[in-house]
JSON list of C-alpha atoms and ligand atoms in Angstrom, two decimals:
[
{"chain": "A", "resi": 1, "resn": "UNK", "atom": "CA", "xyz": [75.50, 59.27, 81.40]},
{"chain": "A", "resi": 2, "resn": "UNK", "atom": "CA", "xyz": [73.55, 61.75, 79.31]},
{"chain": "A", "resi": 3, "resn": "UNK", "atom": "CA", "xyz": [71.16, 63.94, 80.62]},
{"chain": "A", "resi": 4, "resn": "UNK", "atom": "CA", "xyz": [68.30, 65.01, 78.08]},
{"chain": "A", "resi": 5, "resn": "UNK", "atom": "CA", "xyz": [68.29, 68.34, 79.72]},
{"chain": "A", "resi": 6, "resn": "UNK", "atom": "CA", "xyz": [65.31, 69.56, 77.50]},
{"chain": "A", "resi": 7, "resn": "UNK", "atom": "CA", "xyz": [62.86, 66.81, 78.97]},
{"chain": "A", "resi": 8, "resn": "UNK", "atom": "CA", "xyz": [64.24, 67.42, 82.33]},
{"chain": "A", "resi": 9, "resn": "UNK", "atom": "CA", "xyz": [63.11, 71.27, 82.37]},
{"chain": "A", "resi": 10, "resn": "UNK", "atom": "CA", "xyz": [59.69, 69.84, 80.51]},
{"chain": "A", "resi": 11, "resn": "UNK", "atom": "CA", "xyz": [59.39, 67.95, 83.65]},
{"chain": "A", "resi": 12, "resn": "UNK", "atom": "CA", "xyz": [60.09, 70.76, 85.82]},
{"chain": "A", "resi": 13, "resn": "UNK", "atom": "CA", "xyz": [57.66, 73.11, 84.34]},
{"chain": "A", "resi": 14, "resn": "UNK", "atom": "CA", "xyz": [54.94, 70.59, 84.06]},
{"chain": "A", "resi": 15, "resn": "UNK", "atom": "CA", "xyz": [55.20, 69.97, 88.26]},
{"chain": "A", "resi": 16, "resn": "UNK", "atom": "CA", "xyz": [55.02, 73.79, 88.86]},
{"chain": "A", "resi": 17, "resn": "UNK", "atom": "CA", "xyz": [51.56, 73.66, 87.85]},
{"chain": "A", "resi": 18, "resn": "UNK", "atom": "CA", "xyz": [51.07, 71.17, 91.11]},
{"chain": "A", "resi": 19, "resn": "UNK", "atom": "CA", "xyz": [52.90, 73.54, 93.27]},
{"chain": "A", "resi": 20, "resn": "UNK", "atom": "CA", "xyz": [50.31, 74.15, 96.57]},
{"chain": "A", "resi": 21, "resn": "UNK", "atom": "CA", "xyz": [51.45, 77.59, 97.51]},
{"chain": "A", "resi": 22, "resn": "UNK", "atom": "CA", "xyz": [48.35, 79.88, 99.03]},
{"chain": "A", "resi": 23, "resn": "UNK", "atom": "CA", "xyz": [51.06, 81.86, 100.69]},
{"chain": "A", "resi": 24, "resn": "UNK", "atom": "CA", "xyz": [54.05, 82.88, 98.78]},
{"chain": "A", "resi": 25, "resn": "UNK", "atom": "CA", "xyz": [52.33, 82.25, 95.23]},
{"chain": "A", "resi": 26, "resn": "UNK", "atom": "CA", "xyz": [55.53, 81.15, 94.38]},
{"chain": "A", "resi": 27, "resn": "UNK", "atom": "CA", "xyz": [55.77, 77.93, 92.46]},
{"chain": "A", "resi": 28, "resn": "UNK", "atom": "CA", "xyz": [58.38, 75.81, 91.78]},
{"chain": "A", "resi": 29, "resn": "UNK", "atom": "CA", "xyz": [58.71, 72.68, 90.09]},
{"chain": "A", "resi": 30, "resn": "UNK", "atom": "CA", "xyz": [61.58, 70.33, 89.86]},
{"chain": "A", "resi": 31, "resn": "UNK", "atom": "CA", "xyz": [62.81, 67.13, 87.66]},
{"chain": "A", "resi": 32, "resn": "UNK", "atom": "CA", "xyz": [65.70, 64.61, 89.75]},
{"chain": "A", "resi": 33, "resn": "UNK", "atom": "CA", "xyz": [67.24, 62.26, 87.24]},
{"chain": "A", "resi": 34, "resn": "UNK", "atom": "CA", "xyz": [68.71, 59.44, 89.40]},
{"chain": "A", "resi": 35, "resn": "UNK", "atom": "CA", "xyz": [71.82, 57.20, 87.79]},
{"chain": "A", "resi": 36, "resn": "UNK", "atom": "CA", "xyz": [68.93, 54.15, 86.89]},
{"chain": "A", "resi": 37, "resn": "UNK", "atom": "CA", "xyz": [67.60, 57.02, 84.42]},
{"chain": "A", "resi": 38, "resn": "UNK", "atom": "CA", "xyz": [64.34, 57.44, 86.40]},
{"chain": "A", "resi": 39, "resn": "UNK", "atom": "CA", "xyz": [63.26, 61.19, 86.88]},
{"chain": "A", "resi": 40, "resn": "UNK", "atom": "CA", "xyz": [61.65, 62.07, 90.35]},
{"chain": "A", "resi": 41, "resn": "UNK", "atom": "CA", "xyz": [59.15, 65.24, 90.33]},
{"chain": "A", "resi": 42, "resn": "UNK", "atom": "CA", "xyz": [58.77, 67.17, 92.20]},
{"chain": "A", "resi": 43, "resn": "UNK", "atom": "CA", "xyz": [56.72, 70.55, 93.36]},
{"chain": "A", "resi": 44, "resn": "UNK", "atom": "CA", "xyz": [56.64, 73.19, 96.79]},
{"chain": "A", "resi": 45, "resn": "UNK", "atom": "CA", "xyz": [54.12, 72.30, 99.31]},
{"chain": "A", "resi": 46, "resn": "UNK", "atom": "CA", "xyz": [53.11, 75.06, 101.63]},
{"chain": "A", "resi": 47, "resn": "UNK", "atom": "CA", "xyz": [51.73, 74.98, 104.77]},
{"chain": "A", "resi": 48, "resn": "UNK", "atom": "CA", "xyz": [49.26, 77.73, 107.04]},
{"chain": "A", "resi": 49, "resn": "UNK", "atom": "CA", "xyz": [52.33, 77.07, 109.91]},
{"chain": "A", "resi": 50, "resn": "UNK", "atom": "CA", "xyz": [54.84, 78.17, 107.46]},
{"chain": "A", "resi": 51, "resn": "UNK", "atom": "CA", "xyz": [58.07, 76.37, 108.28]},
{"chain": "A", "resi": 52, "resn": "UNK", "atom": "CA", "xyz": [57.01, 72.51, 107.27]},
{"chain": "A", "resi": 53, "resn": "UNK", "atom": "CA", "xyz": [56.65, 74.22, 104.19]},
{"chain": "A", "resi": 54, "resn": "UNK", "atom": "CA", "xyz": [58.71, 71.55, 101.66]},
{"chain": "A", "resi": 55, "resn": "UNK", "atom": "CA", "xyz": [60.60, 72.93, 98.17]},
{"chain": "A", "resi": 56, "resn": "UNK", "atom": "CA", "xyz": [60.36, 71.40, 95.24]},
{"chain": "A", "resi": 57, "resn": "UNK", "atom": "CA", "xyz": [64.17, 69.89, 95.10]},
{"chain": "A", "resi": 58, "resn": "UNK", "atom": "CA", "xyz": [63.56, 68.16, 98.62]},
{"chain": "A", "resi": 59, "resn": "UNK", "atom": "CA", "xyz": [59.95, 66.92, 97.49]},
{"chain": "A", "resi": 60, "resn": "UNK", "atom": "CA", "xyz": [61.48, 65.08, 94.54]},
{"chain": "A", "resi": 61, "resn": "UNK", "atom": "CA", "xyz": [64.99, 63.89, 96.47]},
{"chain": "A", "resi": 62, "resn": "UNK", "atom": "CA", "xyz": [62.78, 62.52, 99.41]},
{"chain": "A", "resi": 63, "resn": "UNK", "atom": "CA", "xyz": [60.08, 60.69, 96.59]},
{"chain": "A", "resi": 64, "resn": "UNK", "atom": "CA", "xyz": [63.34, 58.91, 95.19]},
{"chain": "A", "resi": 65, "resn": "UNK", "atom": "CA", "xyz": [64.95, 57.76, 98.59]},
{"chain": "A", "resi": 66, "resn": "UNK", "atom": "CA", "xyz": [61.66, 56.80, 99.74]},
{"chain": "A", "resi": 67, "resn": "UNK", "atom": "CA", "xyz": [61.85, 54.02, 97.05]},
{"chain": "A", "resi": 68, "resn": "UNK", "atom": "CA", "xyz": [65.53, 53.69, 97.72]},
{"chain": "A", "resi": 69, "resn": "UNK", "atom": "CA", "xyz": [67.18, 55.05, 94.98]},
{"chain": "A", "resi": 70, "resn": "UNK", "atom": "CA", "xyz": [70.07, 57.37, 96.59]},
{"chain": "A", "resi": 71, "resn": "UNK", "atom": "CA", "xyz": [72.20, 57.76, 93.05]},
{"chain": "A", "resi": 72, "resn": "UNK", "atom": "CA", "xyz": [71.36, 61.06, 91.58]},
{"chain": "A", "resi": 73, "resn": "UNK", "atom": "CA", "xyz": [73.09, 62.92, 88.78]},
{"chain": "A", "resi": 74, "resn": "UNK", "atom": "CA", "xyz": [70.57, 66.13, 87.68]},
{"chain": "A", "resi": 75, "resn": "UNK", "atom": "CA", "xyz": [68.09, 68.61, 88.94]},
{"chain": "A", "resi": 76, "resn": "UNK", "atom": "CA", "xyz": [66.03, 70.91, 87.25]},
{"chain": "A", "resi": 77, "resn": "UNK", "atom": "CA", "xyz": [64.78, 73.54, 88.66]},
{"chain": "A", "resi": 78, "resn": "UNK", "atom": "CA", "xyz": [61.69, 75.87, 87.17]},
{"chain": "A", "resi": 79, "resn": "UNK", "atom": "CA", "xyz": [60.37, 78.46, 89.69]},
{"chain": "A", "resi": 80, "resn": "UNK", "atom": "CA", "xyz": [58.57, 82.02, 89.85]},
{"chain": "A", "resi": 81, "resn": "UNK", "atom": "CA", "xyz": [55.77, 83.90, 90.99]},
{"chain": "A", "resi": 82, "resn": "UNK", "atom": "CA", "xyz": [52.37, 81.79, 89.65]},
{"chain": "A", "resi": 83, "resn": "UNK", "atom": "CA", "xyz": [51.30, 85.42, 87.68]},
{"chain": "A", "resi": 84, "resn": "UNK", "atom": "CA", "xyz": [54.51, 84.91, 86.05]},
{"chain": "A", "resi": 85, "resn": "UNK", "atom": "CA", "xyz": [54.74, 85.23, 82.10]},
{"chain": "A", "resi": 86, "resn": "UNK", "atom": "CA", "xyz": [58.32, 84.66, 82.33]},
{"chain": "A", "resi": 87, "resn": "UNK", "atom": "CA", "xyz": [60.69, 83.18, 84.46]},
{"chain": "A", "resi": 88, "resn": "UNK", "atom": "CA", "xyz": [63.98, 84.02, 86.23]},
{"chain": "A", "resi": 89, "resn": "UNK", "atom": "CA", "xyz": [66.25, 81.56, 87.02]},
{"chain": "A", "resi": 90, "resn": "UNK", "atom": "CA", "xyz": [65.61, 79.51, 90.67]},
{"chain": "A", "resi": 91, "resn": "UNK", "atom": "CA", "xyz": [68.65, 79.04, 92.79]},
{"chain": "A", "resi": 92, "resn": "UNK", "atom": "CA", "xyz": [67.97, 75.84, 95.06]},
{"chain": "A", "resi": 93, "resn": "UNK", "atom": "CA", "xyz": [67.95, 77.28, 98.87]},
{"chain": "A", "resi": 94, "resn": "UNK", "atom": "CA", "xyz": [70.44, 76.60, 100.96]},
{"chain": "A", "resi": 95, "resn": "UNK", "atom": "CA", "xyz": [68.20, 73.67, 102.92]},
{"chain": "A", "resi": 96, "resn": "UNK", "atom": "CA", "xyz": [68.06, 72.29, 99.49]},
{"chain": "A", "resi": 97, "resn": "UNK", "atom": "CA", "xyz": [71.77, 72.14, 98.92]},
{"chain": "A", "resi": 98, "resn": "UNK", "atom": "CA", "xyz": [72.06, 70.74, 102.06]},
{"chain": "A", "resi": 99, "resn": "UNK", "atom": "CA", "xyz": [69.99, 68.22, 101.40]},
{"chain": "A", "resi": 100, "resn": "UNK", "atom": "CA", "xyz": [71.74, 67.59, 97.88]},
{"chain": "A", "resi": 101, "resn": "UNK", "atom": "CA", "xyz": [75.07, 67.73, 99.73]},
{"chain": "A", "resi": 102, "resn": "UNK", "atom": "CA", "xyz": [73.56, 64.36, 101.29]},
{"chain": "A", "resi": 103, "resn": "UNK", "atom": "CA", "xyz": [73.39, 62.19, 98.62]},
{"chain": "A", "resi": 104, "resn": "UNK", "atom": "CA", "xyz": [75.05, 63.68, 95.48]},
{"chain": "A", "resi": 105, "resn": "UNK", "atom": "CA", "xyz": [78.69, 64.07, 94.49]},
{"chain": "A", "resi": 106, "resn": "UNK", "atom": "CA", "xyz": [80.63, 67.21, 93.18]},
{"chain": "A", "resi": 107, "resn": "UNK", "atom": "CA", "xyz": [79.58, 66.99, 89.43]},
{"chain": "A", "resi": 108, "resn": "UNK", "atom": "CA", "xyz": [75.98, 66.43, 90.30]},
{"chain": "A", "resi": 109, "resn": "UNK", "atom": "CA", "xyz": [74.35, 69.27, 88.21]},
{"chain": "A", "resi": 110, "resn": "UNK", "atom": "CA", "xyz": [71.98, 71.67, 88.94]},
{"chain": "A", "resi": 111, "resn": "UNK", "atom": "CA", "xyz": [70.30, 73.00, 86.08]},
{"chain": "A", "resi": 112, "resn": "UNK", "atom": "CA", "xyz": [68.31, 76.26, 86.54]},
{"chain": "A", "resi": 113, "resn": "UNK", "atom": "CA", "xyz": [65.56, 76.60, 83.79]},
{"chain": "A", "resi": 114, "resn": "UNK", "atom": "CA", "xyz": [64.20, 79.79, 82.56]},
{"chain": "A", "resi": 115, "resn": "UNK", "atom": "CA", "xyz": [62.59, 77.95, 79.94]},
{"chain": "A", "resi": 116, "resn": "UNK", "atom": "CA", "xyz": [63.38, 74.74, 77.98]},
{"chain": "A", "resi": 117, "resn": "UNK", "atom": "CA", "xyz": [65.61, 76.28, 75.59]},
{"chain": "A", "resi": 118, "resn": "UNK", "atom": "CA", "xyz": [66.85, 79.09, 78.52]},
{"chain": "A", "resi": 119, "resn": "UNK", "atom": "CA", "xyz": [68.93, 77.51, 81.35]},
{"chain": "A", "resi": 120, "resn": "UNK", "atom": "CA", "xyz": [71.79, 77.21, 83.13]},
{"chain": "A", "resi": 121, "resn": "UNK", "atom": "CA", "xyz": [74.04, 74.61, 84.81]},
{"chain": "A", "resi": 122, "resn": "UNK", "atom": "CA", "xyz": [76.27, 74.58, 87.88]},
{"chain": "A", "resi": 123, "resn": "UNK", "atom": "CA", "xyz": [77.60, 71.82, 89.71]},
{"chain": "A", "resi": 124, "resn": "UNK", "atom": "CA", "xyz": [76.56, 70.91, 93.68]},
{"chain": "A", "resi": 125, "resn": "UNK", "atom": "CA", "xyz": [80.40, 71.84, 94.19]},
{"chain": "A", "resi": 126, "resn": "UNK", "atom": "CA", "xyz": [80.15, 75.15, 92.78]},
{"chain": "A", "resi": 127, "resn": "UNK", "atom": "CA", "xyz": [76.63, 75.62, 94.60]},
{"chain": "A", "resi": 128, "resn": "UNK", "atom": "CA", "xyz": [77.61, 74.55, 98.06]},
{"chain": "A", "resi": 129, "resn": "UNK", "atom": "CA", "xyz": [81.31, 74.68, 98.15]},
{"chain": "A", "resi": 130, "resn": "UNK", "atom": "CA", "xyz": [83.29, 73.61, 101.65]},
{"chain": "A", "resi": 131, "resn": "UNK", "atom": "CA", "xyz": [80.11, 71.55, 102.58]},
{"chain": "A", "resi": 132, "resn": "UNK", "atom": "CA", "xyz": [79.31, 69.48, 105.11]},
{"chain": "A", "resi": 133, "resn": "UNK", "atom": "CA", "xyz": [78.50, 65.99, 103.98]},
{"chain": "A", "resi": 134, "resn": "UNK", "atom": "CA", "xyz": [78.57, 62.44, 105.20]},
{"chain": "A", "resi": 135, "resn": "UNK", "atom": "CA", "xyz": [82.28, 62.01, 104.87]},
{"chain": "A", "resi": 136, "resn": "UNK", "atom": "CA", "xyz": [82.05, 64.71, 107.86]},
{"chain": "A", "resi": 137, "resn": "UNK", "atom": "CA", "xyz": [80.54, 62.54, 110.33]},
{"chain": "A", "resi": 138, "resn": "UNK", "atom": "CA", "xyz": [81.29, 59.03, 109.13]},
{"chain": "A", "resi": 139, "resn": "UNK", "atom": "CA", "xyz": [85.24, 59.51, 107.81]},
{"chain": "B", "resi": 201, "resn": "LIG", "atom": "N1", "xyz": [61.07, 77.23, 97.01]},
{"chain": "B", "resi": 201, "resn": "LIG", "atom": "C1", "xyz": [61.31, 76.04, 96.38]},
{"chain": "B", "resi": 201, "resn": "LIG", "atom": "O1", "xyz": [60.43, 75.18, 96.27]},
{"chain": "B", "resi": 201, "resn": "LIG", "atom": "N2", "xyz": [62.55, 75.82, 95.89]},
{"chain": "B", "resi": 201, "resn": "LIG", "atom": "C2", "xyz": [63.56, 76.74, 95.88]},
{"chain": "B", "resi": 201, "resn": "LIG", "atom": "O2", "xyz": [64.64, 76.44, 95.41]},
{"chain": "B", "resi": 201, "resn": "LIG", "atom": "C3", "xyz": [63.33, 78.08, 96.43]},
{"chain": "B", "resi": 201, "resn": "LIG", "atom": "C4", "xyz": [62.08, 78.23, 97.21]},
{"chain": "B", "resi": 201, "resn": "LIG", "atom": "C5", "xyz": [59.71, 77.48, 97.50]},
{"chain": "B", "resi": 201, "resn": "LIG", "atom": "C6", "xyz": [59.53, 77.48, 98.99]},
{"chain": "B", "resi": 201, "resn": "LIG", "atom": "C7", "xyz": [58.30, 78.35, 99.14]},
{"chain": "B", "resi": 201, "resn": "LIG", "atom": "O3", "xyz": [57.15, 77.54, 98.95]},
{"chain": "B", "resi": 201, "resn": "LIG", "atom": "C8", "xyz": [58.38, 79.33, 97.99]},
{"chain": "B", "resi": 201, "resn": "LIG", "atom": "O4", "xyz": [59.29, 78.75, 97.05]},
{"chain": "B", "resi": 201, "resn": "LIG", "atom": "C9", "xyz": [58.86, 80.70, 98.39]},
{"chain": "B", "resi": 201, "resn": "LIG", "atom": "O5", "xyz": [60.04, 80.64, 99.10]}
]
């Protein structure tokens, strides 16, 4: 299918600004186009306990599956400190990729977004090569 990759990123950078992040001040947004052409935002939620903190990537993956839509084909990805004039580019964590690894195939692309003109792509394969998926446990 194509992917308007421009409104993606907008989407990305416009969920940043909902990122909850009293700790790290480090905001991230993110923009999941699923294969029925809906996009799925979504931002980091922080938490005073630390570890249920939730990324952006996994925030928009779990708002899709929660309405049962489990065929994805993009992310973007927008992400840097909230002082930030400029941003660097946001590599999904590896509990993200894990999480991708789930429910996406090998072209699934991950595009990392500087800006909306500034970005790159990589696929999931190139992100979390060797990984261990469903075919794993399931044959
Ligand atoms: N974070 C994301 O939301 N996505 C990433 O890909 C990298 C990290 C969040 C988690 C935490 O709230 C903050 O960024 C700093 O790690």
């Amino acid at each position: 299918m194509d992917i308007n990759v421009e409104e993606l990123i907008r989407q990305a950078l416009e969920m940043r600004k909902m990122s909850y992040t009293p700790y790290s001040h480090f905001n991230v947004g993110a923009a999941l186009l699923a294969a029925n052409g809906t996009i799925y935002t979504g931002c980091n939620i922080e938490n005073a306990s630390l570890t249920p903190t939730n990324c952006a990537e996994r925030t928009a993956f779990f708002k899709a599956v929660s309405e049962g839509v489990r065929d994805f084909e993009a992310i973007a990805i927008a992400g840097g400190p909230d002082n930030a004039t400029e941003l660097d580019y946001c590599p999904p964590c590896g509990v993200c990729r894990q999480v991708m690894s789930e429910f996406c195939r090998d072209d699934f692309k991950i595009i990392m977004a500087k800006s909306v003109t500034e970005y790159k792509i990589v696929t999931l394969s190139e992100n979390l090569p060797d990984r261990f998926g469903p075919k794993d446990l399931l044959g």
